Tab-separated table of C-alpha atoms in Angstrom:
chain	number	residue	atom	x	y	z
T	231	GLU	CA	-16.127	8.224	10.186
T	232	ALA	CA	-14.923	5.324	8.039
T	233	GLN	CA	-11.468	4.342	9.167
T	234	VAL	CA	-8.846	1.731	9.864
T	235	THR	CA	-7.248	2.026	13.285
T	236	GLN	CA	-4.034	0.500	14.542
T	237	ASN	CA	-2.593	0.243	18.029
T	238	PRO	CA	-0.075	1.004	19.223
T	239	ARG	CA	1.271	3.672	16.869
T	240	TYR	CA	4.793	3.351	18.236
T	241	LEU	CA	6.404	0.426	20.005
T	242	ILE	CA	9.890	-0.307	21.277
T	243	THR	CA	10.517	-3.848	22.427
T	244	VAL	CA	13.313	-6.360	22.932
T	245	THR	CA	14.190	-9.478	21.006
T	246	GLY	CA	11.983	-12.425	21.868
T	247	LYS	CA	9.235	-10.599	23.727
T	248	LYS	CA	5.898	-11.484	22.154
T	249	LEU	CA	3.800	-8.591	20.934
T	250	THR	CA	0.503	-7.951	19.165
T	251	VAL	CA	-0.417	-5.038	16.955
T	252	THR	CA	-4.154	-4.590	16.685
T	253	CYS	CA	-6.070	-3.505	13.598
T	254	SER	CA	-9.738	-2.665	13.396
T	255	GLN	CA	-11.973	-1.332	10.615
T	256	ASN	CA	-15.501	0.016	10.834
T	257	MET	CA	-16.474	-0.320	7.154
T	258	ASN	CA	-17.702	-3.946	7.247
T	259	HIS	CA	-14.926	-4.887	4.815
T	260	GLU	CA	-14.276	-8.534	3.999
T	261	TYR	CA	-10.658	-8.145	2.998
T	262	MET	CA	-7.903	-7.139	5.423
T	263	SER	CA	-4.161	-7.163	5.036
T	264	TRP	CA	-0.877	-6.350	6.757
T	265	TYR	CA	2.077	-4.687	5.069
T	266	ARG	CA	5.499	-3.621	6.168
T	267	GLN	CA	7.319	-0.649	4.687
T	268	ASP	CA	11.103	-0.607	4.574
T	269	PRO	CA	13.446	1.887	2.894
T	270	GLY	CA	14.104	0.978	-0.723
T	271	LEU	CA	11.644	-1.927	-0.613
T	272	GLY	CA	8.296	-0.187	-0.648
T	273	LEU	CA	5.274	-1.903	0.862
T	274	ARG	CA	5.400	-5.671	1.124
T	275	GLN	CA	2.444	-7.810	2.094
T	276	ILE	CA	2.815	-9.978	5.192
T	277	TYR	CA	-0.563	-11.714	5.511
T	278	TYR	CA	-4.049	-11.162	4.221
T	279	SER	CA	-7.553	-12.351	5.014
T	280	MET	CA	-10.407	-12.703	2.552
T	281	ASN	CA	-12.987	-13.069	5.330
T	282	VAL	CA	-13.518	-14.351	8.864
T	283	GLU	CA	-11.390	-17.439	9.594
T	284	VAL	CA	-9.776	-17.207	6.126
T	285	THR	CA	-6.155	-16.075	6.139
T	286	ASP	CA	-3.218	-16.607	3.815
T	287	LYS	CA	0.438	-15.731	3.508
T	288	GLY	CA	1.619	-12.721	1.599
T	289	ASP	CA	5.127	-12.138	0.321
T	290	VAL	CA	6.999	-11.893	3.642
T	291	PRO	CA	5.111	-13.973	6.266
T	292	GLU	CA	8.096	-15.411	8.160
T	293	GLY	CA	8.052	-14.512	11.850
T	294	TYR	CA	4.447	-13.309	11.858
T	295	LYS	CA	1.047	-14.749	12.726
T	296	VAL	CA	-2.443	-13.411	12.214
T	297	SER	CA	-5.976	-14.339	13.144
T	298	ARG	CA	-9.391	-13.242	11.908
T	299	LYS	CA	-12.030	-14.250	14.414
T	300	GLU	CA	-14.222	-11.221	13.802
T	301	LYS	CA	-14.816	-9.327	10.597
T	302	ARG	CA	-13.645	-5.990	11.955
T	303	ASN	CA	-10.385	-7.106	13.622
T	304	PHE	CA	-7.167	-8.467	12.188
T	305	PRO	CA	-4.337	-8.536	14.743
T	306	LEU	CA	-0.702	-9.075	13.781
T	307	ILE	CA	1.279	-11.238	16.194
T	308	LEU	CA	5.043	-11.405	16.520
T	309	GLU	CA	5.708	-14.454	18.704
T	310	SER	CA	9.443	-13.839	19.034
T	311	PRO	CA	10.400	-10.492	17.514
T	312	SER	CA	13.855	-10.029	16.041
T	313	PRO	CA	15.704	-6.845	15.015
T	314	ASN	CA	15.015	-7.509	11.313
T	315	GLN	CA	11.336	-6.982	12.075
T	316	THR	CA	12.023	-3.362	12.911
T	317	SER	CA	9.810	-1.630	10.399
T	318	LEU	CA	6.744	0.497	9.727
T	319	TYR	CA	3.611	-1.633	9.626
T	320	PHE	CA	0.331	-0.841	7.920
T	321	CYS	CA	-3.008	-2.553	8.145
T	322	ALA	CA	-5.432	-2.165	5.241
T	323	SER	CA	-8.952	-3.212	4.376
T	324	SER	CA	-11.220	-3.293	1.351
T	325	GLY	CA	-14.722	-4.457	0.537
T	326	LEU	CA	-15.856	-7.223	-1.797
T	327	ALA	CA	-12.812	-9.477	-1.623
T	328	GLY	CA	-11.742	-10.555	-5.082
T	329	ARG	CA	-13.228	-7.524	-6.769
T	330	GLN	CA	-11.438	-4.430	-7.956
T	331	GLU	CA	-11.636	-2.338	-4.845
T	332	THR	CA	-9.199	0.105	-3.432
T	333	GLN	CA	-7.661	-0.544	-0.063
T	334	TYR	CA	-7.955	1.807	2.896
T	335	PHE	CA	-4.890	2.014	5.096
T	336	GLY	CA	-4.434	2.599	8.785
T	337	PRO	CA	-2.026	5.268	10.086
T	338	GLY	CA	0.843	2.839	10.650
T	339	THR	CA	2.699	1.314	13.596
T	340	ARG	CA	6.391	2.019	13.912
T	341	LEU	CA	8.134	-0.907	15.598
T	342	LEU	CA	11.690	-0.972	16.917
T	343	VAL	CA	13.071	-4.314	18.089
T	344	LEU	CA	16.270	-4.029	20.131
Z	1488	ASP	CA	12.317	-10.105	-7.418
Z	1489	GLN	CA	10.644	-6.724	-7.661
Z	1490	GLN	CA	7.647	-7.115	-9.966
Z	1491	VAL	CA	6.670	-3.462	-9.756
Z	1492	LYS	CA	9.452	-0.918	-10.049
Z	1493	GLN	CA	9.670	2.801	-9.570
Z	1494	ASN	CA	13.156	3.657	-10.741
Z	1495	SER	CA	13.164	7.273	-9.603
Z	1496	PRO	CA	13.400	7.485	-5.812
Z	1497	SER	CA	12.793	11.220	-5.894
Z	1498	LEU	CA	11.558	13.997	-8.138
Z	1499	SER	CA	11.557	17.758	-7.716
Z	1500	VAL	CA	9.150	19.937	-9.716
Z	1501	GLN	CA	8.320	23.608	-9.642
Z	1502	GLU	CA	4.831	24.662	-8.615
Z	1503	GLY	CA	2.537	24.965	-11.611
Z	1504	ARG	CA	4.566	22.607	-13.766
Z	1505	ILE	CA	3.758	19.012	-14.695
Z	1506	SER	CA	4.923	16.150	-12.482
Z	1507	ILE	CA	5.410	12.796	-14.184
Z	1508	LEU	CA	5.920	9.732	-12.038
Z	1509	ASN	CA	6.792	6.460	-13.713
Z	1510	CYS	CA	6.232	2.819	-12.875
Z	1511	ASP	CA	7.267	-0.374	-14.675
Z	1512	TYR	CA	6.046	-3.899	-14.065
Z	1513	THR	CA	7.232	-7.307	-15.152
Z	1514	ASN	CA	4.185	-9.553	-14.670
Z	1515	SER	CA	1.985	-9.376	-17.771
Z	1516	MET	CA	-0.889	-10.899	-15.769
Z	1517	PHE	CA	-1.381	-7.699	-13.780
Z	1518	ASP	CA	-4.628	-6.148	-14.967
Z	1519	TYR	CA	-5.464	-3.405	-12.497
Z	1520	PHE	CA	-3.172	-0.621	-11.402
Z	1521	LEU	CA	-3.418	1.968	-8.675
Z	1522	TRP	CA	-1.529	4.975	-7.396
Z	1523	TYR	CA	-1.345	5.773	-3.715
Z	1524	LYS	CA	-0.084	8.914	-2.059
Z	1525	LYS	CA	1.576	8.928	1.343
Z	1526	TYR	CA	2.309	11.809	3.673
Z	1527	PRO	CA	4.725	11.388	6.617
Z	1528	ALA	CA	3.176	9.755	9.703
Z	1529	GLU	CA	0.069	8.744	7.746
Z	1530	GLY	CA	-1.047	5.643	5.891
Z	1531	PRO	CA	-1.162	5.593	2.090
Z	1532	THR	CA	-4.331	6.994	0.549
Z	1533	PHE	CA	-5.820	5.973	-2.767
Z	1534	LEU	CA	-5.326	8.456	-5.584
Z	1535	ILE	CA	-6.355	6.994	-8.919
Z	1536	SER	CA	-6.605	3.644	-10.657
Z	1537	ILE	CA	-6.774	2.182	-14.150
Z	1538	SER	CA	-7.960	-1.101	-15.549
Z	1539	SER	CA	-5.943	-2.849	-18.230
Z	1540	ILE	CA	-8.788	-2.417	-20.707
Z	1541	LYS	CA	-8.064	1.313	-20.706
Z	1542	ASP	CA	-4.986	3.311	-21.588
Z	1543	LYS	CA	-5.884	6.492	-19.768
Z	1544	ASN	CA	-7.879	7.558	-16.737
Z	1545	GLU	CA	-8.310	11.132	-15.596
Z	1546	ASP	CA	-9.458	12.618	-12.311
Z	1547	GLY	CA	-9.057	16.349	-11.979
Z	1548	ARG	CA	-5.372	17.242	-11.989
Z	1549	PHE	CA	-4.352	13.581	-11.998
Z	1550	THR	CA	-4.089	11.374	-15.069
Z	1551	VAL	CA	-2.765	7.850	-15.234
Z	1552	PHE	CA	-1.526	6.395	-18.516
Z	1553	LEU	CA	-1.045	2.707	-19.154
Z	1554	ASN	CA	1.129	1.240	-21.912
Z	1555	LYS	CA	0.584	-2.505	-21.713
Z	1556	SER	CA	3.003	-3.412	-24.482
Z	1557	ALA	CA	5.777	-1.621	-22.628
Z	1558	LYS	CA	4.485	-2.731	-19.199
Z	1559	HIS	CA	4.665	0.858	-18.102
Z	1560	LEU	CA	2.360	3.280	-16.381
Z	1561	SER	CA	2.765	6.880	-15.465
Z	1562	LEU	CA	1.014	9.413	-13.264
Z	1563	HIS	CA	0.763	12.989	-14.484
Z	1564	ILE	CA	-0.075	15.809	-12.100
Z	1565	VAL	CA	-0.975	19.108	-13.769
Z	1566	PRO	CA	-0.535	21.683	-12.405
Z	1567	SER	CA	1.633	20.565	-9.505
Z	1568	GLN	CA	0.919	22.146	-6.142
Z	1569	PRO	CA	3.002	22.258	-2.922
Z	1570	GLY	CA	0.401	20.039	-1.229
Z	1571	ASP	CA	1.248	17.313	-3.743
Z	1572	SER	CA	4.630	16.849	-2.049
Z	1573	ALA	CA	4.486	13.270	-0.781
Z	1574	VAL	CA	5.672	9.759	-1.551
Z	1575	TYR	CA	3.781	8.115	-4.404
Z	1576	PHE	CA	3.446	4.361	-4.692
Z	1577	CYS	CA	2.184	2.514	-7.718
Z	1578	ALA	CA	0.549	-0.859	-7.139
Z	1579	ALA	CA	-0.620	-3.692	-9.353
Z	1580	SER	CA	-3.196	-6.411	-8.981
Z	1581	LEU	CA	-4.132	-9.727	-10.640
Z	1582	THR	CA	-7.594	-10.711	-11.862
Z	1583	GLY	CA	-9.638	-12.293	-9.073
Z	1584	THR	CA	-7.174	-11.161	-6.448
Z	1585	ALA	CA	-7.721	-7.483	-6.867
Z	1586	SER	CA	-7.283	-6.977	-3.164
Z	1587	LYS	CA	-3.799	-8.469	-3.174
Z	1588	LEU	CA	-1.639	-5.597	-4.287
Z	1589	THR	CA	2.010	-5.608	-5.260
Z	1590	PHE	CA	3.575	-2.248	-4.557
Z	1591	GLY	CA	6.491	-0.398	-6.069
Z	1592	THR	CA	9.232	1.146	-3.961
Z	1593	GLY	CA	7.833	4.666	-4.099
Z	1594	THR	CA	8.877	8.045	-5.530
Z	1595	ARG	CA	9.222	11.073	-3.288
Z	1596	LEU	CA	7.800	14.129	-5.056
Z	1597	GLN	CA	8.759	17.577	-3.888
Z	1598	VAL	CA	6.922	20.526	-5.376
Z	1599	THR	CA	8.878	23.725	-4.886
Z	1600	LEU	CA	7.592	27.286	-4.879
């Protein structure tokens, strides 16, 4: 089954404790992206990757890091989480980067930073 | 600055009637538009899209209309069904960066019996 998976689905942590949210897709997609969803703000892009070893900032990259060492994986790293990073996070992927393709979303990771 | 706006946070429609969800954008360089549907505890799923060279695209009960001069698009659902109750996001994309989407804030549609 074609899908985007994220782990963990729910996470409670404390300020300053490094964490990683994993994202994996099995569709051989070039393009992958991370979004956060906040009430009244919709979905905002954090980082995206056009292909392996190619990443770039989205609209709200502060406090986040990403890496793309393999085509299928695109982990999101919070080196020192803060309460304002409490949010619902979605990973997405699409094929043929730069072309008009729809994005497929993972189920989401709900993060609470205390 | 919100480049894609959905000014109605919520909408309630009776089953069988038409649902009209609206979306406005400010960047005239956007040339590809999409609607996503999101159920609770799930990721958004693609619904329908439209290129700027068209003014209408239809897929079953769903039709998207694009008015470029007004920088406005709308999603029509006819007839509305209870299973359509969800949050709907419109999204816009620029030429050559079609994978980089700018999303609206979402409209929660409730279809009542």
